mmCIF file of C-alpha atoms and ligand atoms in Angstrom:
data_model
loop_
_atom_site.group_PDB
_atom_site.id
_atom_site.type_symbol
_atom_site.label_atom_id
_atom_site.label_comp_id
_atom_site.label_asym_id
_atom_site.label_seq_id
_atom_site.Cartn_x
_atom_site.Cartn_y
_atom_site.Cartn_z
ATOM 1 C CA MET D 17 4.841 37.514 -20.364
ATOM 2 C CA ALA D 18 7.249 38.817 -17.418
ATOM 3 C CA CYS D 19 8.232 36.501 -15.067
ATOM 4 C CA SER D 20 6.839 37.735 -11.527
ATOM 5 C CA GLY D 21 4.623 36.093 -9.080
ATOM 6 C CA CYS D 22 2.359 32.785 -10.274
ATOM 7 C CA TYR D 23 1.202 31.708 -13.375
ATOM 8 C CA SER D 24 -1.064 29.023 -14.496
ATOM 9 C CA VAL D 25 -0.401 27.457 -17.938
ATOM 10 C CA ASN D 26 -2.703 25.582 -19.871
ATOM 11 C CA PHE D 27 -0.495 23.068 -21.961
ATOM 12 C CA MET D 28 -3.669 21.701 -23.774
ATOM 13 C CA ALA D 29 -2.718 24.347 -26.061
ATOM 14 C CA VAL D 30 0.611 22.767 -27.188
ATOM 15 C CA SER D 31 -0.649 19.116 -27.122
ATOM 16 C CA SER D 32 -0.008 17.152 -30.340
ATOM 17 C CA ASN D 33 -3.499 15.414 -29.675
ATOM 18 C CA PRO D 34 -6.301 18.306 -28.865
ATOM 19 C CA ASN D 35 -8.052 15.689 -27.222
ATOM 20 C CA LYS D 36 -5.505 14.099 -25.014
ATOM 21 C CA PRO D 37 -3.778 16.719 -22.886
ATOM 22 C CA LEU D 38 -0.328 16.528 -22.063
ATOM 23 C CA THR D 39 0.513 15.226 -18.655
ATOM 24 C CA SER D 40 2.995 17.033 -16.801
ATOM 25 C CA SER D 41 5.461 13.895 -16.979
ATOM 26 C CA THR D 42 5.136 14.112 -20.994
ATOM 27 C CA LEU D 43 5.427 17.690 -20.713
ATOM 28 C CA LEU D 44 8.945 17.354 -18.459
ATOM 29 C CA THR D 45 10.356 14.762 -20.927
ATOM 30 C CA SER D 46 9.660 16.340 -24.079
ATOM 31 C CA LYS D 47 10.330 20.263 -23.282
ATOM 32 C CA LEU D 48 12.393 20.135 -19.823
ATOM 33 C CA SER D 49 16.009 18.953 -19.723
ATOM 34 C CA SER D 50 17.560 21.547 -17.843
ATOM 35 C CA SER D 51 19.488 21.018 -14.551
ATOM 36 C CA TYR D 52 16.825 21.964 -11.433
ATOM 37 C CA SER D 53 17.769 23.514 -8.123
ATOM 38 C CA GLN D 54 15.556 23.185 -5.204
ATOM 39 C CA ILE D 55 13.624 25.816 -3.593
ATOM 40 C CA PRO D 56 11.234 25.535 0.007
ATOM 41 C CA PHE D 57 8.236 23.568 -0.280
ATOM 42 C CA SER D 58 5.947 26.026 1.563
ATOM 43 C CA SER D 59 6.297 28.333 -1.064
ATOM 44 C CA LEU D 60 4.616 26.153 -3.473
ATOM 45 C CA ASN D 61 0.737 25.572 -4.439
ATOM 46 C CA PHE D 62 -0.072 21.959 -5.128
ATOM 47 C CA ASN D 63 -2.096 21.556 -8.239
ATOM 48 C CA SER D 64 -3.091 18.153 -9.478
ATOM 49 C CA LYS D 65 -4.797 18.808 -12.603
ATOM 50 C CA LEU D 66 -2.373 17.259 -15.004
ATOM 51 C CA SER D 67 -3.122 19.361 -18.024
ATOM 52 C CA ARG D 68 -2.911 22.509 -16.076
ATOM 53 C CA ILE D 69 0.503 23.173 -14.205
ATOM 54 C CA GLN D 70 1.769 26.418 -12.213
ATOM 55 C CA LEU D 71 4.493 28.484 -12.636
ATOM 56 C CA HIS D 72 5.800 30.101 -9.675
ATOM 57 C CA LYS D 73 8.454 32.838 -9.447
ATOM 58 C CA SER D 74 11.092 31.180 -6.811
ATOM 59 C CA ASN D 75 12.069 33.316 -3.673
ATOM 60 C CA THR D 76 15.563 31.868 -3.242
ATOM 61 C CA ALA D 77 16.472 30.675 -6.848
ATOM 62 C CA PRO D 78 17.814 33.582 -9.297
ATOM 63 C CA ASN D 79 14.885 35.393 -11.285
ATOM 64 C CA SER D 80 15.433 33.719 -14.293
ATOM 65 C CA PHE D 81 14.083 30.564 -12.869
ATOM 66 C CA VAL D 82 10.396 29.234 -12.355
ATOM 67 C CA VAL D 83 9.009 26.358 -10.432
ATOM 68 C CA VAL D 84 6.821 23.866 -12.093
ATOM 69 C CA SER D 85 4.143 22.406 -9.654
ATOM 70 C CA GLY D 86 1.315 20.221 -10.532
ATOM 71 C CA ILE D 87 2.827 17.051 -11.429
ATOM 72 C CA LYS D 88 0.286 14.311 -9.964
ATOM 73 C CA ALA D 89 1.484 11.943 -7.206
ATOM 74 C CA GLU D 90 1.851 8.513 -8.024
ATOM 75 C CA PRO D 91 -0.943 6.359 -5.993
ATOM 76 C CA LEU D 92 0.534 5.379 -2.438
ATOM 77 C CA LYS D 93 1.909 1.767 -2.311
ATOM 78 C CA VAL D 94 2.022 -0.198 0.856
ATOM 79 C CA MET D 95 2.889 -3.284 2.220
ATOM 80 C CA ILE D 96 1.737 -4.820 5.696
ATOM 81 C CA SER D 97 3.127 -7.527 7.207
ATOM 82 C CA GLY D 98 2.594 -9.468 10.569
ATOM 83 C CA ALA D 99 1.955 -12.798 12.070
ATOM 84 C CA PRO D 100 -1.318 -14.650 11.758
ATOM 85 C CA ALA D 101 -3.612 -12.185 14.230
ATOM 86 C CA SER D 102 -1.028 -9.627 14.620
ATOM 87 C CA GLY D 103 -4.200 -7.097 13.548
ATOM 88 C CA LYS D 104 -3.335 -6.735 9.978
ATOM 89 C CA GLY D 105 -6.966 -7.280 8.699
ATOM 90 C CA THR D 106 -8.128 -4.463 11.211
ATOM 91 C CA GLN D 107 -5.739 -2.128 10.527
ATOM 92 C CA CYS D 108 -5.746 -2.540 6.476
ATOM 93 C CA GLU D 109 -9.631 -1.926 7.195
ATOM 94 C CA LEU D 110 -9.011 1.485 8.744
ATOM 95 C CA ILE D 111 -6.088 2.281 6.414
ATOM 96 C CA THR D 112 -8.291 1.738 3.127
ATOM 97 C CA LYS D 113 -11.288 3.813 4.592
ATOM 98 C CA LYS D 114 -9.066 6.979 4.899
ATOM 99 C CA TYR D 115 -6.584 6.359 2.216
ATOM 100 C CA ASP D 116 -9.143 4.820 -0.349
ATOM 101 C CA LEU D 117 -6.244 2.267 -1.161
ATOM 102 C CA VAL D 118 -7.181 -1.284 -3.026
ATOM 103 C CA HIS D 119 -6.500 -3.892 -0.302
ATOM 104 C CA ILE D 120 -5.031 -6.756 -1.529
ATOM 105 C CA ALA D 121 -4.721 -9.882 0.759
ATOM 106 C CA ALA D 122 -2.807 -12.772 -0.505
ATOM 107 C CA GLY D 123 -4.838 -15.201 1.951
ATOM 108 C CA ASP D 124 -8.095 -13.916 0.830
ATOM 109 C CA LEU D 125 -7.183 -14.498 -2.583
ATOM 110 C CA LEU D 126 -5.905 -17.874 -1.953
ATOM 111 C CA ARG D 127 -9.448 -18.506 0.017
ATOM 112 C CA ALA D 128 -11.118 -17.257 -3.000
ATOM 113 C CA GLU D 129 -9.321 -19.776 -5.068
ATOM 114 C CA VAL D 130 -10.128 -22.765 -2.852
ATOM 115 C CA ALA D 131 -13.773 -22.079 -2.651
ATOM 116 C CA ALA D 132 -14.019 -21.715 -6.323
ATOM 117 C CA GLY D 133 -12.695 -25.377 -6.370
ATOM 118 C CA THR D 134 -9.994 -24.699 -9.121
ATOM 119 C CA GLU D 135 -6.921 -27.081 -9.375
ATOM 120 C CA ASN D 136 -4.587 -24.175 -7.918
ATOM 121 C CA GLY D 137 -7.308 -23.905 -5.192
ATOM 122 C CA ARG D 138 -6.962 -27.462 -4.453
ATOM 123 C CA ARG D 139 -3.046 -27.126 -4.356
ATOM 124 C CA ALA D 140 -3.419 -24.252 -1.948
ATOM 125 C CA LYS D 141 -5.663 -25.683 0.312
ATOM 126 C CA GLU D 142 -3.399 -28.294 0.975
ATOM 127 C CA CYS D 143 -0.517 -26.211 1.754
ATOM 128 C CA MET D 144 -2.987 -23.748 3.880
ATOM 129 C CA GLU D 145 -4.000 -26.954 6.047
ATOM 130 C CA LYS D 146 -0.455 -27.503 7.167
ATOM 131 C CA GLY D 147 0.262 -23.858 7.512
ATOM 132 C CA GLN D 148 2.607 -23.967 4.831
ATOM 133 C CA LEU D 149 3.265 -21.280 2.254
ATOM 134 C CA VAL D 150 1.442 -21.861 -0.935
ATOM 135 C CA PRO D 151 4.048 -22.627 -4.113
ATOM 136 C CA ASP D 152 5.456 -19.286 -5.551
ATOM 137 C CA GLU D 153 3.889 -20.080 -9.186
ATOM 138 C CA ILE D 154 0.285 -19.870 -7.678
ATOM 139 C CA VAL D 155 0.631 -17.040 -5.187
ATOM 140 C CA VAL D 156 3.028 -14.826 -7.189
ATOM 141 C CA THR D 157 0.772 -14.794 -10.537
ATOM 142 C CA MET D 158 -2.566 -14.373 -8.160
ATOM 143 C CA VAL D 159 -1.078 -11.081 -6.632
ATOM 144 C CA LYS D 160 0.559 -9.550 -9.718
ATOM 145 C CA GLU D 161 -2.621 -9.773 -11.628
ATOM 146 C CA ARG D 162 -4.458 -8.339 -8.872
ATOM 147 C CA LEU D 163 -1.972 -5.639 -8.486
ATOM 148 C CA SER D 164 -2.131 -4.734 -12.550
ATOM 149 C CA GLN D 165 -5.885 -4.119 -12.491
ATOM 150 C CA PRO D 166 -6.887 -0.742 -13.158
ATOM 151 C CA ASP D 167 -8.245 0.027 -9.694
ATOM 152 C CA SER D 168 -5.019 -0.677 -7.725
ATOM 153 C CA GLN D 169 -3.464 1.096 -10.547
ATOM 154 C CA GLU D 170 -5.009 4.372 -10.080
ATOM 155 C CA LYS D 171 -5.840 4.676 -6.290
ATOM 156 C CA GLY D 172 -2.979 2.741 -5.288
ATOM 157 C CA TRP D 173 -2.473 -0.460 -3.112
ATOM 158 C CA LEU D 174 -2.223 -1.940 0.381
ATOM 159 C CA LEU D 175 -0.436 -5.397 0.137
ATOM 160 C CA ASP D 176 -1.197 -7.433 3.160
ATOM 161 C CA GLY D 177 0.612 -10.647 3.474
ATOM 162 C CA TYR D 178 2.684 -10.582 0.607
ATOM 163 C CA PRO D 179 5.493 -11.188 0.029
ATOM 164 C CA ARG D 180 6.319 -13.834 2.750
ATOM 165 C CA SER D 181 9.461 -14.940 1.278
ATOM 166 C CA SER D 182 12.531 -13.358 -0.815
ATOM 167 C CA SER D 183 11.912 -14.921 -3.721
ATOM 168 C CA GLN D 184 8.155 -13.449 -3.742
ATOM 169 C CA ALA D 185 9.632 -10.044 -2.947
ATOM 170 C CA THR D 186 12.095 -10.409 -5.914
ATOM 171 C CA ALA D 187 9.376 -11.814 -8.224
ATOM 172 C CA LEU D 188 7.310 -8.708 -7.615
ATOM 173 C CA LYS D 189 10.331 -6.364 -8.004
ATOM 174 C CA GLY D 190 10.991 -8.138 -11.141
ATOM 175 C CA PHE D 191 7.410 -6.910 -12.452
ATOM 176 C CA GLY D 192 8.011 -3.479 -11.340
ATOM 177 C CA PHE D 193 5.945 -3.627 -7.861
ATOM 178 C CA GLU D 194 7.744 -1.807 -5.189
ATOM 179 C CA PRO D 195 6.407 -0.382 -1.979
ATOM 180 C CA HIS D 196 6.716 3.239 -0.821
ATOM 181 C CA ILE D 197 6.496 1.956 2.798
ATOM 182 C CA PHE D 198 6.523 -1.454 4.268
ATOM 183 C CA ILE D 199 4.774 -1.728 7.822
ATOM 184 C CA LEU D 200 5.546 -4.581 10.218
ATOM 185 C CA LEU D 201 3.123 -5.277 12.895
ATOM 186 C CA ASP D 202 5.258 -6.683 15.995
ATOM 187 C CA VAL D 203 3.323 -8.822 18.594
ATOM 188 C CA PRO D 204 4.459 -11.417 21.138
ATOM 189 C CA GLU D 205 3.659 -14.951 20.047
ATOM 190 C CA GLU D 206 1.543 -15.786 22.971
ATOM 191 C CA ILE D 207 -0.615 -12.945 22.582
ATOM 192 C CA LEU D 208 -0.911 -14.067 18.838
ATOM 193 C CA VAL D 209 -2.142 -17.748 19.803
ATOM 194 C CA GLU D 210 -4.889 -16.608 22.073
ATOM 195 C CA ARG D 211 -6.213 -13.893 19.427
ATOM 196 C CA VAL D 212 -5.848 -16.619 16.590
ATOM 197 C CA VAL D 213 -7.657 -19.427 18.691
ATOM 198 C CA GLY D 214 -10.606 -17.178 19.442
ATOM 199 C CA ARG D 215 -11.251 -15.550 16.131
ATOM 200 C CA ARG D 216 -14.619 -16.291 14.593
ATOM 201 C CA LEU D 217 -15.931 -15.190 11.374
ATOM 202 C CA ASP D 218 -19.665 -14.173 10.700
ATOM 203 C CA PRO D 219 -20.452 -15.766 7.176
ATOM 204 C CA VAL D 220 -23.256 -13.333 6.554
ATOM 205 C CA THR D 221 -21.852 -10.006 7.315
ATOM 206 C CA GLY D 222 -18.063 -11.199 6.769
ATOM 207 C CA LYS D 223 -17.395 -9.584 10.158
ATOM 208 C CA ILE D 224 -14.819 -10.924 12.568
ATOM 209 C CA TYR D 225 -15.239 -11.603 16.054
ATOM 210 C CA HIS D 226 -13.314 -12.812 19.053
ATOM 211 C CA LEU D 227 -15.052 -15.034 21.838
ATOM 212 C CA LYS D 228 -13.067 -13.165 24.611
ATOM 213 C CA TYR D 229 -12.140 -9.771 23.254
ATOM 214 C CA SER D 230 -14.915 -9.118 20.750
ATOM 215 C CA PRO D 231 -17.870 -11.210 21.442
ATOM 216 C CA PRO D 232 -20.901 -11.287 18.958
ATOM 217 C CA GLU D 233 -23.759 -8.935 19.697
ATOM 218 C CA THR D 234 -26.740 -11.390 19.529
ATOM 219 C CA GLU D 235 -27.325 -15.182 20.023
ATOM 220 C CA GLU D 236 -28.457 -15.557 16.421
ATOM 221 C CA ILE D 237 -24.750 -14.104 15.396
ATOM 222 C CA ALA D 238 -23.179 -16.504 17.708
ATOM 223 C CA ALA D 239 -25.069 -19.410 16.333
ATOM 224 C CA ARG D 240 -23.857 -18.818 13.028
ATOM 225 C CA LEU D 241 -20.233 -18.038 13.941
ATOM 226 C CA THR D 242 -17.546 -20.332 11.932
ATOM 227 C CA GLN D 243 -14.062 -20.644 12.679
ATOM 228 C CA ARG D 244 -11.367 -20.438 9.842
ATOM 229 C CA PHE D 245 -9.899 -23.997 9.006
ATOM 230 C CA ASP D 246 -6.327 -22.959 9.841
ATOM 231 C CA ASP D 247 -7.158 -20.943 12.934
ATOM 232 C CA THR D 248 -6.733 -23.747 15.610
ATOM 233 C CA GLU D 249 -3.705 -23.306 17.892
ATOM 234 C CA GLU D 250 -2.002 -26.539 16.130
ATOM 235 C CA LYS D 251 -2.136 -24.548 12.886
ATOM 236 C CA VAL D 252 -1.420 -21.197 14.155
ATOM 237 C CA LYS D 253 1.728 -22.425 15.890
ATOM 238 C CA LEU D 254 3.012 -24.272 12.444
ATOM 239 C CA ARG D 255 1.935 -20.746 10.673
ATOM 240 C CA LEU D 256 3.965 -18.840 13.168
ATOM 241 C CA LEU D 257 6.875 -20.909 12.492
ATOM 242 C CA THR D 258 6.794 -20.200 8.767
ATOM 243 C CA HIS D 259 6.135 -16.593 9.519
ATOM 244 C CA ASN D 260 9.121 -16.312 11.568
ATOM 245 C CA LYS D 261 11.147 -18.306 9.175
ATOM 246 C CA ASN D 262 10.689 -16.003 6.613
ATOM 247 C CA VAL D 263 10.039 -12.671 7.807
ATOM 248 C CA GLU D 264 13.711 -11.555 8.068
ATOM 249 C CA ALA D 265 14.403 -12.490 4.619
ATOM 250 C CA VAL D 266 11.623 -10.470 3.626
ATOM 251 C CA LEU D 267 12.495 -7.376 5.719
ATOM 252 C CA SER D 268 16.151 -7.301 4.420
ATOM 253 C CA MET D 269 14.625 -6.816 0.992
ATOM 254 C CA TYR D 270 12.648 -3.306 1.935
ATOM 255 C CA GLU D 271 15.226 -2.358 4.819
ATOM 256 C CA ASP D 272 15.054 1.202 3.712
ATOM 257 C CA VAL D 273 11.110 1.408 3.702
ATOM 258 C CA THR D 274 10.487 -0.707 6.820
ATOM 259 C CA VAL D 275 8.882 0.807 9.681
ATOM 260 C CA ARG D 276 7.815 -1.648 12.772
ATOM 261 C CA VAL D 277 4.945 -0.918 14.848
ATOM 262 C CA ASP D 278 4.065 -2.250 18.426
ATOM 263 C CA GLY D 279 0.967 -4.462 17.373
ATOM 264 C CA SER D 280 0.181 -5.172 20.997
ATOM 265 C CA LEU D 281 -1.387 -1.883 21.558
ATOM 266 C CA SER D 282 -4.680 -1.255 21.169
ATOM 267 C CA LYS D 283 -6.175 -0.955 17.916
ATOM 268 C CA GLU D 284 -6.580 2.694 17.953
ATOM 269 C CA ASP D 285 -3.235 2.984 19.256
ATOM 270 C CA VAL D 286 -1.570 1.044 16.357
ATOM 271 C CA TYR D 287 -3.701 3.037 14.007
ATOM 272 C CA THR D 288 -2.618 6.358 15.144
ATOM 273 C CA LYS D 289 1.199 5.222 14.850
ATOM 274 C CA ILE D 290 0.583 3.890 11.067
ATOM 275 C CA ASP D 291 -1.588 6.798 10.129
ATOM 276 C CA THR D 292 1.435 9.211 11.239
ATOM 277 C CA VAL D 293 3.769 7.184 8.817
ATOM 278 C CA LEU D 294 1.639 7.292 6.197
ATOM 279 C CA ARG D 295 0.964 10.855 6.676
ATOM 280 C CA ASN D 296 4.507 11.538 6.585
ATOM 281 C CA VAL D 297 5.193 9.364 3.268
ATOM 282 C CA LEU D 298 2.629 11.166 1.641
ATOM 283 C CA GLY D 299 4.241 14.454 2.773
ATOM 284 C CA GLN D 300 7.413 13.790 1.378
ATOM 285 C CA ARG D 301 6.363 12.306 -1.844
ATOM 286 C CA GLN D 302 4.510 15.710 -2.615
ATOM 287 C CA ALA D 303 7.422 17.864 -1.385
ATOM 288 C CA ALA D 304 9.809 15.859 -3.676
ATOM 289 C CA ILE D 305 7.589 15.835 -6.561
ATOM 290 C CA VAL D 306 7.181 19.804 -6.582
ATOM 291 C CA LEU D 307 10.738 20.492 -6.103
ATOM 292 C CA LEU D 308 11.735 21.346 -9.249
ATOM 293 C CA VAL D 309 13.005 24.545 -10.995
ATOM 294 C CA PHE D 310 13.383 25.508 -14.177
ATOM 295 C CA PRO D 311 14.506 28.622 -16.522
ATOM 296 C CA CYS D 312 11.638 30.844 -17.509
ATOM 297 C CA ASP D 313 12.652 30.905 -20.952
ATOM 298 C CA MET D 314 11.438 27.169 -21.455
ATOM 299 C CA PHE D 315 8.149 28.635 -21.159
ATOM 300 C CA GLY D 316 8.627 31.489 -23.467
ATOM 301 C CA ILE D 317 8.305 33.911 -20.462
ATOM 302 C CA SER D 318 10.762 36.725 -20.351
ATOM 303 C CA THR D 319 12.490 37.795 -17.236
ATOM 304 C CA ALA D 320 12.426 41.751 -17.673
HETATM 305 P P1 AMP O 407 -3.168 -15.405 5.966
HETATM 306 O O1 AMP O 407 -4.921 -14.909 5.621
HETATM 307 O O2 AMP O 407 -2.445 -14.318 5.685
HETATM 308 O O3 AMP O 407 -3.090 -15.634 7.438
HETATM 309 O O4 AMP O 407 -2.954 -16.630 5.007
HETATM 310 C C1 AMP O 407 -3.503 -17.816 5.390
HETATM 311 C C2 AMP O 407 -2.363 -18.696 4.635
HETATM 312 O O5 AMP O 407 -2.652 -18.615 3.143
HETATM 313 C C3 AMP O 407 -1.538 -18.975 5.231
HETATM 314 O O6 AMP O 407 -1.122 -19.818 6.269
HETATM 315 C C4 AMP O 407 -0.716 -19.571 3.916
HETATM 316 O O7 AMP O 407 -0.903 -20.979 3.955
HETATM 317 C C5 AMP O 407 -1.333 -18.838 2.596
HETATM 318 N N1 AMP O 407 -0.745 -17.791 2.347
HETATM 319 C C6 AMP O 407 -0.920 -16.588 2.467
HETATM 320 N N2 AMP O 407 -0.273 -15.427 1.787
HETATM 321 C C7 AMP O 407 0.497 -16.346 1.453
HETATM 322 C C8 AMP O 407 1.796 -15.801 0.318
HETATM 323 N N3 AMP O 407 2.253 -14.588 0.347
HETATM 324 N N4 AMP O 407 2.664 -17.103 -0.104
HETATM 325 C C9 AMP O 407 2.298 -18.377 0.120
HETATM 326 N N5 AMP O 407 1.228 -18.611 1.021
HETATM 327 C C10 AMP O 407 0.294 -17.467 1.407
#
């Protein structure tokens, strides 16, 4: 096969197990050890089918080189942080809808444990009622187990409200979980308190309302709204103190991937900013993944 133009090579033929095609990463580690050089991303096609990768003649590298594309990008891993009522819940809903990530909210995991009436739930509730952080030995395991589930591994994840301390970040790093991007929603304190105190939950639909900014549609819904037990002014102030104390320590662990977004803007504007950030992350990651150039002869392709 002469090296010119674009090739599609089916690597199932060289797999040691015919029922289990080689993945591109297996192929790269088993067949390729050459140094690589870079070529412009625009000249590549991205093929996400792992068993079939494409070889392209490079425009800028010498003739003897071809490009391997088709390595499937690892799913997106996002952390989002912000004070109570900074709009994390709303933004998480919009992000998961578009990017199909698994939304993991530490607070929701804890509330589920409280509702289940377990020993951990009982201990968690005591801290949550005081606006304090729940001890690491409860939260860390809970979050790690959720991140390890097959859906989070396959689709990628959006981790909300964790880590809230540097020890939680360190623990997660130790388990090999690191984000591609850390989004911080910045909102002034007086806005946060007003948002929290007026927040209500519809226990039937799970929808969150705000008595002033997003009132219930009907009297019937209004009558059944409940307030989260930690959404009072007194408790939110305690939660804000805890948040402010911990946020800087957490940020210092993710400095190189942190993006601050002004969370006092409308939800649409906040989302537009987050969406731009996430699209950039995805674009950069795909570009980084396909910029590999290898000698033709590794694939048995003659350069004549
Ligand atoms: P949230 O729903 O994120 O506002 O969390 C509600 C409460 O759950 C917090 O005030 C804490 O008491 C507890 N909590 C949530 N996430 C964590 C975490 N990562 N570490 C410790 N406690 C947490």
